[in-house]
Each structure stands twice: as C-alpha cells, then as structure tokens.
mmCIF file of C-alpha atoms in Angstrom:
data_model
loop_
_atom_site.group_PDB
_atom_site.id
_atom_site.type_symbol
_atom_site.label_atom_id
_atom_site.label_comp_id
_atom_site.label_asym_id
_atom_site.label_seq_id
_atom_site.Cartn_x
_atom_site.Cartn_y
_atom_site.Cartn_z
ATOM 1 C CA MET Y 228 -57.113 -55.032 21.391
ATOM 2 C CA THR Y 229 -56.503 -51.520 22.383
ATOM 3 C CA VAL Y 230 -55.790 -48.831 19.500
ATOM 4 C CA GLN Y 231 -53.724 -46.250 20.465
ATOM 5 C CA ALA Y 232 -54.863 -42.915 19.056
ATOM 6 C CA ARG Y 233 -52.280 -40.516 17.151
ATOM 7 C CA LYS Y 234 -51.515 -37.347 19.185
ATOM 8 C CA LYS Y 235 -52.279 -34.625 17.468
ATOM 9 C CA TRP Y 236 -50.516 -31.401 17.710
ATOM 10 C CA PRO Y 237 -52.775 -28.373 18.511
ATOM 11 C CA ILE Y 238 -53.670 -26.301 15.548
ATOM 12 C CA GLY Y 239 -51.721 -23.148 16.966
ATOM 13 C CA VAL Y 240 -48.239 -25.268 17.418
ATOM 14 C CA ALA Y 241 -48.716 -26.633 13.833
ATOM 15 C CA ALA Y 242 -49.221 -23.204 12.278
ATOM 16 C CA VAL Y 243 -46.031 -21.937 14.329
ATOM 17 C CA ALA Y 244 -43.899 -24.816 13.028
ATOM 18 C CA SER Y 245 -44.852 -23.935 9.621
ATOM 19 C CA VAL Y 246 -43.859 -20.269 10.055
ATOM 20 C CA VAL Y 247 -40.702 -21.480 11.243
ATOM 21 C CA VAL Y 248 -40.064 -23.736 8.715
ATOM 22 C CA ALA Y 249 -41.128 -21.199 5.961
ATOM 23 C CA ALA Y 250 -38.566 -18.459 7.822
ATOM 24 C CA LEU Y 251 -35.767 -20.814 7.886
ATOM 25 C CA ALA Y 252 -36.318 -21.740 4.148
ATOM 26 C CA TRP Y 253 -36.432 -18.054 3.320
ATOM 27 C CA SER Y 254 -33.452 -17.186 5.056
ATOM 28 C CA TYR Y 255 -31.424 -19.865 3.481
ATOM 29 C CA CYS Y 256 -32.362 -18.701 0.062
ATOM 30 C CA SER Y 257 -31.853 -14.998 1.063
ATOM 31 C CA TRP Y 258 -28.274 -15.874 2.347
ATOM 32 C CA ASN Y 259 -27.347 -18.519 -0.285
ATOM 33 C CA THR Y 260 -28.824 -17.717 -3.429
ATOM 34 C CA ASN Y 261 -29.986 -14.952 -5.515
ATOM 35 C CA LEU Y 262 -33.595 -15.439 -5.103
ATOM 36 C CA LEU Y 263 -35.333 -12.045 -5.498
ATOM 37 C CA GLY Y 264 -31.879 -10.674 -5.661
ATOM 38 C CA ALA Y 265 -30.359 -8.169 -8.283
ATOM 39 C CA GLU Y 266 -30.449 -9.689 -11.943
ATOM 40 C CA SER Y 267 -27.337 -7.359 -12.817
ATOM 41 C CA PHE Y 268 -24.758 -5.020 -11.296
ATOM 42 C CA CYS Y 269 -23.135 -1.858 -12.176
ATOM 43 C CA GLY Y 270 -25.750 -0.477 -14.637
ATOM 44 C CA GLY Y 271 -25.987 -3.749 -16.492
ATOM 45 C CA ARG Y 272 -21.964 -4.393 -16.825
ATOM 46 C CA MET Y 273 -22.351 -7.625 -15.044
ATOM 47 C CA GLU Y 274 -24.963 -10.261 -14.948
ATOM 48 C CA SER Y 275 -25.946 -12.084 -11.898
ATOM 49 C CA GLY Y 276 -25.838 -15.669 -13.438
ATOM 50 C CA GLU Y 277 -22.419 -14.933 -14.763
ATOM 51 C CA VAL Y 278 -20.983 -13.808 -11.748
ATOM 52 C CA GLN Y 279 -22.125 -16.969 -9.835
ATOM 53 C CA ALA Y 280 -20.995 -19.230 -12.850
ATOM 54 C CA ALA Y 281 -17.716 -17.497 -12.500
ATOM 55 C CA LEU Y 282 -17.280 -17.651 -8.666
ATOM 56 C CA ASP Y 283 -18.610 -21.495 -8.882
ATOM 57 C CA SER Y 284 -19.652 -21.558 -5.403
ATOM 58 C CA THR Y 285 -23.104 -21.107 -3.272
ATOM 59 C CA GLY Y 286 -23.921 -17.928 -1.879
ATOM 60 C CA ARG Y 287 -25.736 -14.848 -2.635
ATOM 61 C CA VAL Y 288 -23.864 -12.159 -4.834
ATOM 62 C CA SER Y 289 -24.293 -8.473 -4.249
ATOM 63 C CA GLN Y 290 -22.728 -5.140 -5.536
ATOM 64 C CA VAL Y 291 -20.410 -3.793 -2.914
ATOM 65 C CA ASP Y 292 -18.505 -0.884 -5.307
ATOM 66 C CA ALA Y 293 -18.953 0.742 -8.545
ATOM 67 C CA SER Y 294 -17.448 3.215 -10.584
ATOM 68 C CA VAL Y 295 -19.836 3.499 -13.716
ATOM 69 C CA ASP Y 296 -20.834 6.278 -16.152
ATOM 70 C CA ALA Y 297 -23.480 5.079 -18.614
ATOM 71 C CA GLN Y 298 -22.044 7.712 -21.016
ATOM 72 C CA ARG Y 299 -18.506 6.230 -20.968
ATOM 73 C CA PRO Y 300 -17.081 2.749 -21.728
ATOM 74 C CA THR Y 301 -14.556 2.782 -18.816
ATOM 75 C CA PHE Y 302 -15.928 1.092 -15.444
ATOM 76 C CA SER Y 303 -15.110 -0.637 -12.356
ATOM 77 C CA CYS Y 304 -17.548 -2.964 -10.659
ATOM 78 C CA THR Y 305 -16.994 -5.054 -7.504
ATOM 79 C CA VAL Y 306 -19.480 -7.855 -6.442
ATOM 80 C CA GLU Y 307 -19.103 -10.096 -3.393
ATOM 81 C CA ARG Y 308 -20.395 -13.531 -2.803
ATOM 82 C CA THR Y 309 -21.364 -14.421 0.658
ATOM 83 C CA SER Y 310 -23.135 -17.524 2.219
ATOM 84 C CA ARG Y 311 -24.341 -18.970 5.580
ATOM 85 C CA PHE Y 312 -25.110 -22.256 6.934
ATOM 86 C CA VAL Y 313 -23.279 -23.795 4.031
ATOM 87 C CA GLY Y 314 -19.897 -22.571 4.989
ATOM 88 C CA GLY Y 315 -17.219 -20.983 2.807
ATOM 89 C CA GLU Y 316 -15.575 -17.454 3.216
ATOM 90 C CA GLU Y 317 -16.751 -14.301 1.336
ATOM 91 C CA GLN Y 318 -15.426 -14.129 -2.276
ATOM 92 C CA ARG Y 319 -14.724 -10.957 -4.431
ATOM 93 C CA VAL Y 320 -14.254 -10.274 -7.988
ATOM 94 C CA THR Y 321 -13.644 -6.932 -9.370
ATOM 95 C CA VAL Y 322 -14.057 -6.437 -13.060
ATOM 96 C CA ARG Y 323 -12.782 -3.063 -14.579
ATOM 97 C CA THR Y 324 -11.230 -1.406 -17.659
ATOM 98 C CA SER Y 325 -7.299 -0.870 -17.217
ATOM 99 C CA PHE Y 326 -4.376 0.188 -19.058
ATOM 100 C CA LYS Y 327 -1.074 -1.753 -19.202
ATOM 101 C CA GLU Y 328 2.193 -1.125 -20.674
ATOM 102 C CA GLY Y 329 4.089 -3.503 -22.650
ATOM 103 C CA ALA Y 330 4.006 -7.311 -22.578
ATOM 104 C CA PHE Y 331 2.485 -7.108 -18.858
ATOM 105 C CA PRO Y 332 1.298 -10.582 -18.335
ATOM 106 C CA PHE Y 333 4.673 -12.081 -19.082
ATOM 107 C CA THR Y 334 6.919 -9.455 -17.584
ATOM 108 C CA THR Y 335 5.649 -8.105 -14.509
ATOM 109 C CA HIS Y 336 5.330 -9.671 -10.842
ATOM 110 C CA VAL Y 337 1.478 -8.880 -10.485
ATOM 111 C CA TRP Y 338 0.681 -11.501 -13.291
ATOM 112 C CA LYS Y 339 2.154 -14.559 -11.784
ATOM 113 C CA THR Y 340 3.038 -18.091 -13.326
ATOM 114 C CA PRO Y 341 1.730 -17.473 -16.876
ATOM 115 C CA ALA Y 342 1.832 -21.185 -17.781
ATOM 116 C CA SER Y 343 -0.893 -21.930 -15.228
ATOM 117 C CA ARG Y 344 -3.594 -19.840 -17.054
ATOM 118 C CA SER Y 345 -5.859 -20.840 -19.633
ATOM 119 C CA TYR Y 346 -5.427 -18.907 -22.853
ATOM 120 C CA PHE Y 347 -8.288 -17.592 -25.056
ATOM 121 C CA THR Y 348 -8.409 -18.819 -28.693
ATOM 122 C CA GLY Y 349 -10.395 -17.919 -31.665
ATOM 123 C CA GLY Y 350 -9.134 -14.340 -32.150
ATOM 124 C CA VAL Y 351 -9.563 -12.950 -28.586
ATOM 125 C CA THR Y 352 -6.330 -12.259 -26.719
ATOM 126 C CA GLY Y 353 -6.472 -12.965 -22.866
ATOM 127 C CA ALA Y 354 -6.141 -15.707 -20.319
ATOM 128 C CA VAL Y 355 -7.804 -16.740 -17.008
ATOM 129 C CA SER Y 356 -6.404 -18.232 -13.926
ATOM 130 C CA GLN Y 357 -8.516 -20.340 -11.415
ATOM 131 C CA ASP Y 358 -6.815 -18.740 -8.379
ATOM 132 C CA PHE Y 359 -6.052 -15.162 -9.352
ATOM 133 C CA GLY Y 360 -8.247 -13.549 -12.192
ATOM 134 C CA GLY Y 361 -7.769 -12.808 -15.753
ATOM 135 C CA TYR Y 362 -7.885 -10.245 -18.580
ATOM 136 C CA VAL Y 363 -9.199 -9.566 -22.166
ATOM 137 C CA VAL Y 364 -7.112 -7.267 -24.356
ATOM 138 C CA LEU Y 365 -9.548 -4.979 -26.130
ATOM 139 C CA PRO Y 366 -9.295 -4.474 -29.863
ATOM 140 C CA GLU Y 367 -6.160 -2.314 -30.895
ATOM 141 C CA ALA Y 368 -8.672 0.344 -32.386
ATOM 142 C CA CYS Y 369 -9.678 0.804 -28.851
ATOM 143 C CA TRP Y 370 -6.464 1.669 -27.353
ATOM 144 C CA GLY Y 371 -6.272 5.339 -28.678
ATOM 145 C CA LYS Y 372 -9.733 5.896 -27.961
ATOM 146 C CA LEU Y 373 -9.610 4.820 -24.130
ATOM 147 C CA ARG Y 374 -6.167 5.599 -22.961
ATOM 148 C CA GLY Y 375 -5.952 9.352 -23.440
ATOM 149 C CA GLU Y 376 -2.527 10.786 -23.230
ATOM 150 C CA ARG Y 377 -1.059 7.304 -21.903
ATOM 151 C CA GLY Y 378 1.366 7.250 -24.884
ATOM 152 C CA GLU Y 379 2.255 4.413 -27.109
ATOM 153 C CA GLY Y 380 3.057 0.927 -26.044
ATOM 154 C CA VAL Y 381 0.034 1.255 -23.624
ATOM 155 C CA MET Y 382 -2.959 -1.222 -24.231
ATOM 156 C CA ALA Y 383 -6.402 -1.053 -23.106
ATOM 157 C CA ILE Y 384 -7.998 -4.171 -21.340
ATOM 158 C CA VAL Y 385 -10.730 -5.411 -19.210
ATOM 159 C CA GLU Y 386 -9.172 -7.394 -16.255
ATOM 160 C CA ALA Y 387 -10.602 -9.480 -13.214
ATOM 161 C CA GLU Y 388 -9.253 -9.602 -9.995
ATOM 162 C CA VAL Y 389 -10.385 -12.437 -7.276
ATOM 163 C CA GLU Y 390 -9.974 -12.112 -3.853
ATOM 164 C CA LYS Y 391 -10.138 -15.415 -1.735
ATOM 165 C CA GLY Y 392 -10.869 -18.717 -3.183
ATOM 166 C CA ALA Y 393 -10.878 -20.273 -6.784
ATOM 167 C CA VAL Y 394 -12.864 -19.477 -9.913
ATOM 168 C CA ASP Y 395 -14.543 -21.389 -12.782
ATOM 169 C CA ALA Y 396 -12.181 -20.549 -15.875
ATOM 170 C CA ASP Y 397 -14.888 -21.113 -18.341
ATOM 171 C CA GLY Y 398 -17.133 -18.922 -16.236
ATOM 172 C CA LEU Y 399 -14.824 -16.071 -15.595
ATOM 173 C CA ALA Y 400 -13.791 -16.089 -19.324
ATOM 174 C CA ARG Y 401 -17.489 -15.369 -20.407
ATOM 175 C CA LEU Y 402 -17.865 -12.718 -17.802
ATOM 176 C CA LEU Y 403 -14.783 -11.193 -18.970
ATOM 177 C CA THR Y 404 -15.717 -11.386 -22.806
ATOM 178 C CA ARG Y 405 -19.142 -10.046 -22.034
ATOM 179 C CA SER Y 406 -17.533 -6.848 -20.234
ATOM 180 C CA ALA Y 407 -14.800 -6.332 -22.781
ATOM 181 C CA ARG Y 408 -17.671 -6.677 -25.493
ATOM 182 C CA GLN Y 409 -19.883 -3.963 -23.758
ATOM 183 C CA VAL Y 410 -16.738 -1.675 -23.474
ATOM 184 C CA ALA Y 411 -15.575 -2.041 -27.013
ATOM 185 C CA GLU Y 412 -19.266 -1.378 -28.385
ATOM 186 C CA LYS Y 413 -19.733 1.804 -26.439
ATOM 187 C CA ALA Y 414 -16.288 2.872 -27.707
ATOM 188 C CA GLY Y 415 -17.265 2.228 -31.309
ATOM 189 C CA CYS Y 416 -14.319 -0.481 -31.829
ATOM 190 C CA GLY Y 417 -16.287 -3.854 -31.158
ATOM 191 C CA THR Y 418 -15.217 -6.951 -33.143
ATOM 192 C CA ALA Y 419 -16.974 -10.125 -33.935
ATOM 193 C CA ALA Y 420 -14.403 -12.072 -31.920
ATOM 194 C CA LEU Y 421 -15.894 -10.518 -28.720
ATOM 195 C CA SER Y 422 -19.325 -12.031 -29.554
ATOM 196 C CA ALA Y 423 -18.046 -15.604 -29.818
ATOM 197 C CA VAL Y 424 -18.374 -17.916 -26.991
ATOM 198 C CA PRO Y 425 -15.097 -18.161 -25.576
ATOM 199 C CA ASP Y 426 -12.691 -21.140 -25.965
ATOM 200 C CA LEU Y 427 -9.740 -21.855 -23.536
ATOM 201 C CA ALA Y 428 -6.570 -23.754 -23.975
ATOM 202 C CA ALA Y 429 -5.810 -25.224 -20.617
ATOM 203 C CA PRO Y 430 -2.252 -25.779 -19.019
ATOM 204 C CA SER Y 431 -0.788 -29.358 -18.991
ATOM 205 C CA ALA Y 432 -0.568 -31.017 -15.597
ATOM 206 C CA PRO Y 433 2.937 -30.351 -13.471
ATOM 207 C CA GLY Y 434 5.716 -32.608 -14.339
ATOM 208 C CA LYS Y 435 9.351 -33.375 -13.375
ATOM 209 C CA THR Y 436 11.922 -31.025 -14.862
ATOM 210 C CA ASP Y 437 14.379 -32.647 -17.070
ATOM 211 C CA VAL Y 438 17.613 -30.676 -16.221
ATOM 212 C CA GLY Y 439 19.046 -31.052 -19.710
ATOM 213 C CA ASN Y 440 15.655 -30.089 -21.532
ATOM 214 C CA VAL Y 441 14.094 -27.634 -19.270
ATOM 215 C CA CYS Y 442 10.689 -26.902 -20.249
ATOM 216 C CA GLY Y 443 10.450 -29.612 -22.565
ATOM 217 C CA VAL Y 444 12.931 -27.394 -24.913
ATOM 218 C CA ARG Y 445 15.737 -29.575 -26.123
ATOM 219 C CA GLY Y 446 19.087 -28.468 -24.878
ATOM 220 C CA PHE Y 447 17.685 -25.868 -22.580
ATOM 221 C CA THR Y 448 19.587 -26.027 -19.313
ATOM 222 C CA LEU Y 449 19.826 -23.544 -16.193
ATOM 223 C CA PRO Y 450 23.148 -22.118 -15.567
ATOM 224 C CA LYS Y 451 25.015 -23.212 -12.536
ATOM 225 C CA GLU Y 452 24.853 -19.765 -11.056
ATOM 226 C CA ALA Y 453 21.382 -19.747 -11.388
ATOM 227 C CA VAL Y 454 20.721 -22.705 -9.054
ATOM 228 C CA VAL Y 455 20.967 -22.885 -5.331
ATOM 229 C CA ALA Y 456 21.555 -26.122 -3.669
ATOM 230 C CA SER Y 457 18.767 -27.277 -1.060
ATOM 231 C CA ARG Y 458 17.066 -23.759 -1.791
ATOM 232 C CA ALA Y 459 16.238 -23.484 -5.525
ATOM 233 C CA GLU Y 460 17.188 -26.600 -7.679
ATOM 234 C CA SER Y 461 15.328 -28.067 -10.375
ATOM 235 C CA GLY Y 462 12.052 -29.507 -9.470
ATOM 236 C CA GLN Y 463 8.648 -29.609 -11.315
ATOM 237 C CA GLU Y 464 7.481 -27.359 -14.317
ATOM 238 C CA GLN Y 465 4.191 -26.818 -15.750
ATOM 239 C CA VAL Y 466 3.862 -26.111 -19.690
ATOM 240 C CA ASN Y 467 0.973 -24.550 -21.729
ATOM 241 C CA GLU Y 468 1.473 -24.871 -25.317
ATOM 242 C CA GLY Y 469 -2.222 -25.172 -26.418
ATOM 243 C CA GLY Y 470 -2.577 -21.596 -27.550
ATOM 244 C CA ALA Y 471 -2.169 -20.713 -31.278
ATOM 245 C CA ASP Y 472 0.304 -17.843 -30.495
ATOM 246 C CA THR Y 473 1.478 -18.235 -26.781
ATOM 247 C CA TRP Y 474 3.881 -20.850 -25.331
ATOM 248 C CA ALA Y 475 4.649 -20.198 -21.386
ATOM 249 C CA CYS Y 476 6.495 -22.784 -18.635
ATOM 250 C CA ASP Y 477 6.717 -22.162 -14.966
ATOM 251 C CA LEU Y 478 9.659 -23.708 -13.177
ATOM 252 C CA HIS Y 479 8.722 -24.473 -9.707
ATOM 253 C CA LEU Y 480 12.126 -25.189 -8.088
ATOM 254 C CA ALA Y 481 12.674 -27.728 -5.411
ATOM 255 C CA GLY Y 482 13.982 -26.204 -1.937
ATOM 256 C CA SER Y 483 13.241 -24.236 0.821
ATOM 257 C CA ALA Y 484 12.967 -20.797 -1.177
ATOM 258 C CA LYS Y 485 10.007 -22.046 -3.075
ATOM 259 C CA GLY Y 486 11.223 -20.052 -5.955
ATOM 260 C CA VAL Y 487 9.410 -19.847 -9.498
ATOM 261 C CA VAL Y 488 11.074 -18.893 -12.871
ATOM 262 C CA SER Y 489 8.738 -18.483 -15.677
ATOM 263 C CA PHE Y 490 9.388 -18.296 -19.291
ATOM 264 C CA SER Y 491 7.263 -17.315 -22.309
ATOM 265 C CA ALA Y 492 7.341 -16.906 -26.079
ATOM 266 C CA THR Y 493 4.404 -15.239 -27.915
ATOM 267 C CA SER Y 494 3.804 -13.920 -31.509
ATOM 268 C CA ASP Y 495 0.420 -12.433 -30.478
ATOM 269 C CA LYS Y 496 0.499 -9.059 -32.139
ATOM 270 C CA ASN Y 497 -0.993 -7.200 -29.446
ATOM 271 C CA PHE Y 498 1.956 -7.948 -27.132
ATOM 272 C CA VAL Y 499 4.543 -7.833 -29.799
ATOM 273 C CA GLU Y 500 3.380 -4.339 -30.738
ATOM 274 C CA ALA Y 501 3.202 -3.168 -27.209
ATOM 275 C CA ALA Y 502 6.463 -4.512 -26.157
ATOM 276 C CA LYS Y 503 7.943 -2.512 -29.342
ATOM 277 C CA ASN Y 504 6.501 0.816 -28.454
ATOM 278 C CA ALA Y 505 7.007 0.577 -24.462
ATOM 279 C CA ARG Y 506 9.594 2.501 -22.634
ATOM 280 C CA ARG Y 507 12.894 0.675 -22.739
ATOM 281 C CA ASP Y 508 15.559 0.280 -20.088
ATOM 282 C CA SER Y 509 18.856 1.577 -20.787
ATOM 283 C CA ASP Y 510 20.158 -2.122 -20.910
ATOM 284 C CA THR Y 511 18.333 -2.849 -24.109
ATOM 285 C CA THR Y 512 19.730 -2.679 -27.567
ATOM 286 C CA ARG Y 513 18.089 -2.532 -30.945
ATOM 287 C CA GLY Y 514 19.599 -3.963 -34.077
ATOM 288 C CA ASP Y 515 18.469 -5.745 -37.259
ATOM 289 C CA SER Y 516 17.446 -8.856 -35.377
ATOM 290 C CA GLY Y 517 15.109 -6.873 -33.052
ATOM 291 C CA PHE Y 518 15.778 -5.561 -29.394
ATOM 292 C CA VAL Y 519 17.091 -7.447 -26.707
ATOM 293 C CA GLY Y 520 17.107 -6.893 -22.762
ATOM 294 C CA ARG Y 521 18.196 -8.860 -19.849
ATOM 295 C CA GLU Y 522 14.937 -10.628 -19.492
ATOM 296 C CA GLU Y 523 12.754 -9.503 -22.713
ATOM 297 C CA ALA Y 524 13.339 -9.627 -26.303
ATOM 298 C CA VAL Y 525 11.398 -9.067 -29.440
ATOM 299 C CA LEU Y 526 13.246 -10.833 -32.412
ATOM 300 C CA HIS Y 527 12.371 -10.643 -36.309
ATOM 301 C CA CYS Y 528 11.685 -14.378 -37.240
ATOM 302 C CA ALA Y 529 10.961 -16.066 -40.373
ATOM 303 C CA ASP Y 530 7.190 -15.965 -39.788
ATOM 304 C CA GLY Y 531 6.995 -12.533 -37.932
ATOM 305 C CA ASP Y 532 8.233 -10.868 -34.579
ATOM 306 C CA VAL Y 533 8.426 -12.962 -31.316
ATOM 307 C CA LEU Y 534 8.312 -11.825 -28.067
ATOM 308 C CA PHE Y 535 10.486 -14.028 -25.457
ATOM 309 C CA ALA Y 536 10.401 -13.047 -21.899
ATOM 310 C CA MET Y 537 11.565 -14.339 -18.431
ATOM 311 C CA LYS Y 538 10.765 -13.664 -14.944
ATOM 312 C CA GLY Y 539 11.551 -14.967 -11.464
ATOM 313 C CA ASN Y 540 9.663 -14.382 -8.172
ATOM 314 C CA VAL Y 541 10.716 -12.418 -5.386
ATOM 315 C CA GLU Y 542 11.688 -15.755 -3.388
ATOM 316 C CA TYR Y 543 13.935 -16.937 -5.980
ATOM 317 C CA ASP Y 544 15.765 -13.597 -6.008
ATOM 318 C CA GLY Y 545 16.091 -13.852 -2.200
ATOM 319 C CA ALA Y 546 17.363 -17.444 -2.514
ATOM 320 C CA LEU Y 547 20.224 -16.028 -4.874
ATOM 321 C CA ARG Y 548 21.012 -13.097 -2.594
ATOM 322 C CA ASP Y 549 21.318 -15.477 0.264
ATOM 323 C CA ASN Y 550 23.594 -17.596 -1.662
ATOM 324 C CA GLY Y 551 26.037 -14.521 -2.018
ATOM 325 C CA ILE Y 552 24.765 -13.824 -5.794
ATOM 326 C CA ARG Y 553 24.019 -9.989 -5.245
ATOM 327 C CA GLY Y 554 24.268 -6.866 -7.458
ATOM 328 C CA LEU Y 555 26.070 -7.411 -10.610
ATOM 329 C CA ALA Y 556 26.363 -11.128 -9.988
ATOM 330 C CA ASN Y 557 22.520 -11.389 -9.682
ATOM 331 C CA VAL Y 558 21.777 -9.507 -12.891
ATOM 332 C CA GLU Y 559 24.545 -11.928 -14.620
ATOM 333 C CA ALA Y 560 22.514 -15.004 -13.360
ATOM 334 C CA HIS Y 561 19.614 -13.765 -14.720
ATOM 335 C CA LYS Y 562 21.264 -12.730 -17.898
ATOM 336 C CA ALA Y 563 22.770 -16.128 -18.423
ATOM 337 C CA THR Y 564 19.494 -17.833 -17.759
ATOM 338 C CA PHE Y 565 17.770 -15.881 -20.479
ATOM 339 C CA GLN Y 566 20.552 -16.147 -22.827
ATOM 340 C CA ASN Y 567 20.249 -19.974 -22.456
ATOM 341 C CA PHE Y 568 16.520 -19.811 -22.915
ATOM 342 C CA LEU Y 569 17.057 -17.731 -26.252
ATOM 343 C CA ASP Y 570 19.720 -20.016 -27.480
ATOM 344 C CA ALA Y 571 17.526 -23.035 -27.242
ATOM 345 C CA THR Y 572 14.271 -21.478 -28.516
ATOM 346 C CA ALA Y 573 15.346 -19.311 -31.279
ATOM 347 C CA ALA Y 574 15.717 -22.220 -33.827
ATOM 348 C CA ASP Y 575 12.401 -23.693 -32.877
ATOM 349 C CA HIS Y 576 10.733 -20.173 -34.051
ATOM 350 C CA SER Y 577 13.072 -19.720 -36.896
ATOM 351 C CA CYS Y 578 14.733 -16.647 -35.154
ATOM 352 C CA PRO Y 579 18.102 -15.326 -35.234
ATOM 353 C CA ARG Y 580 20.515 -15.906 -32.650
ATOM 354 C CA VAL Y 581 21.276 -12.864 -30.363
ATOM 355 C CA THR Y 582 23.399 -11.904 -27.624
ATOM 356 C CA ILE Y 583 22.136 -10.198 -24.553
ATOM 357 C CA PRO Y 584 23.612 -6.999 -23.618
#
C-alpha cells in the first residue's frame, strides 16, 4: 500500500498567508467596528456605544463635525457610520441644542406624522421617530437661560436629525436623554426625570379609516370639500394614544397625491404654554374658552388647558389646488376639517365648543 505524503506549504508562503488573513481581519474591524476607535465624540457629549445603539447597524462611527465649547451648555455634534464589505450606505446623525417656537412638533411641516413617533413617558417631554430623528424638551427652567433674547413662547430642546436609513427608537431615546441631561446640568437646571432610563409609548399599527369615525374618534368625519376623488380619499390611519399627555393621528389618504393630514391633542404643559405665548397670526381669536386659529387651538378644559392642532402635507394641499380648491376656498376647507375635529373631540376632553374664526 502506498501512502501519499501531505503536501506542505513552504514556511514563507504560510507566513505570507497569515499576514494576509490578519490584514483582512484588521481591515474589516477598522471599517466595520469601533475597535480602537474613539470612545466618545464632541468633548464627551456623545458616547460611541450609544451612537452605535441608536443607529442600530454595523459600521465604524466617527466624528465629522462639531460645535462645542466646554464652558457652554449649547452644542452641535455630527457623527457618521461607514462600513465596507457588509454593505449599507453611510448614515449620519446630528445631535444639537435648538430653539423652537410654540408647539413645533404638531404645527410645522419639518416634524412630520406625529402619530408615527414614539413618545417619552415618565416626566420627560419628547419623541423619537425611526426614520427621521427626535427631540427632548429641556426643563422650562432652562429656557430663559439658553434662549437669550428670543422671547416668550420659545422653548429650548435637544434634537436629533438622522440622514439616510432608520434608527433604533430606544437607542436614540437614550442618546437624546443623555445629551439633554448634560446640557441641563451645565446650565444649572437639571431634573431627576432626565436621569431615568427613558420609556417610550409606541404607535399602533396602521389600520383602515372608518369614514364616520375618523382616527377612532366617534362622529369625526372629513367634510366633502376636504376630499378629492381618486387623489385624496379616506385610506389608512395610524394612531398613537399610549402617551399620558399626547394623542396623535395621521391620515394617510388613498389616491395618487399621497396626501397626509395629521391631528393632535396634548395637555403637556410645555407645549400648551409655548403655544399660548407664541406669536399669533391675525386669524386667531382669544376669548373665555381659550384661543382658536385655523389649525391650532388651546382650550380651557375641565382638567386644564389642552392644545389641539391639525396639519396637512404639501402633497395634500397640491391635491386640493388641482381640484380647483384654491385661495379662500382652500382656507375654508382646512377650517372645516379642523372644526369637525374640534367638535368631535371637545367633549372627550371636557372642553368647551368653539367656532373657528
């Protein structure tokens, strides 16, 4: 019987192979993990592990931009996640202090679809969205210290903006609260609530809209002038009612326009007070019941003031215009929708009935 000897690689070839494997392993770790990378960014404002948890994806995290002064509580910090071999586009998150007027998450187009967010509970005012970012409102005692001459009705917040890709809601919540806690402590206005592990109230799954009880609100209907056949009709809705102070609903209208109309009601004192003190449009009236505008109202209800708000996206407004509902007719369509919303929800919150001016 012939025994075939195992072929042996020359020692030099084996050594080279080992070096190549080691180099590949090193390259993979360098490009796809934070091995031997920075443990924190922007003067300690953000920790590497928290950023990784928020972005919830494989890659190396590095600082790309920063505006930080160790003596000042305000800051801005941008970090980027990159990866090789494993795929995935570059992803950035910017965390910064900012100043917003009024009930900004419910009344501006920048902050989209309020019902899709997960809202903080446990004494912290804020929310996070998996595909956009989030915010934490700093304690009211911080507002005057940080905002300077910006005036009443302007609140101080820490916000996160995410570019490309989605985030982990819980991870982003931890990142935001840590940054907010640092800012508040540096400004001398910290609270115990910012030191607690954040808890979130997630939105419900989307469901079909009941045209006679829109957003699950008994008797709430869309006026006929607010509906455009084949372009913006009742379709699906998403509701978030898990928060102690905030209720929100996004109507994703069926049709080619891809219109969205959102409704909100909150008794959160931060937003109620900011809305009361914000600059008012000429179409707003004040009275014994509160103040009422075309798409925003603060009403004096049995258990305290409640803010109600409505907003439609630009695609929805485009569908109305294309249907000949322009100018004053467009304004009246929005007013009629908001009036229906107020009429249907006022009783549930023990609020007075009001008429939009």
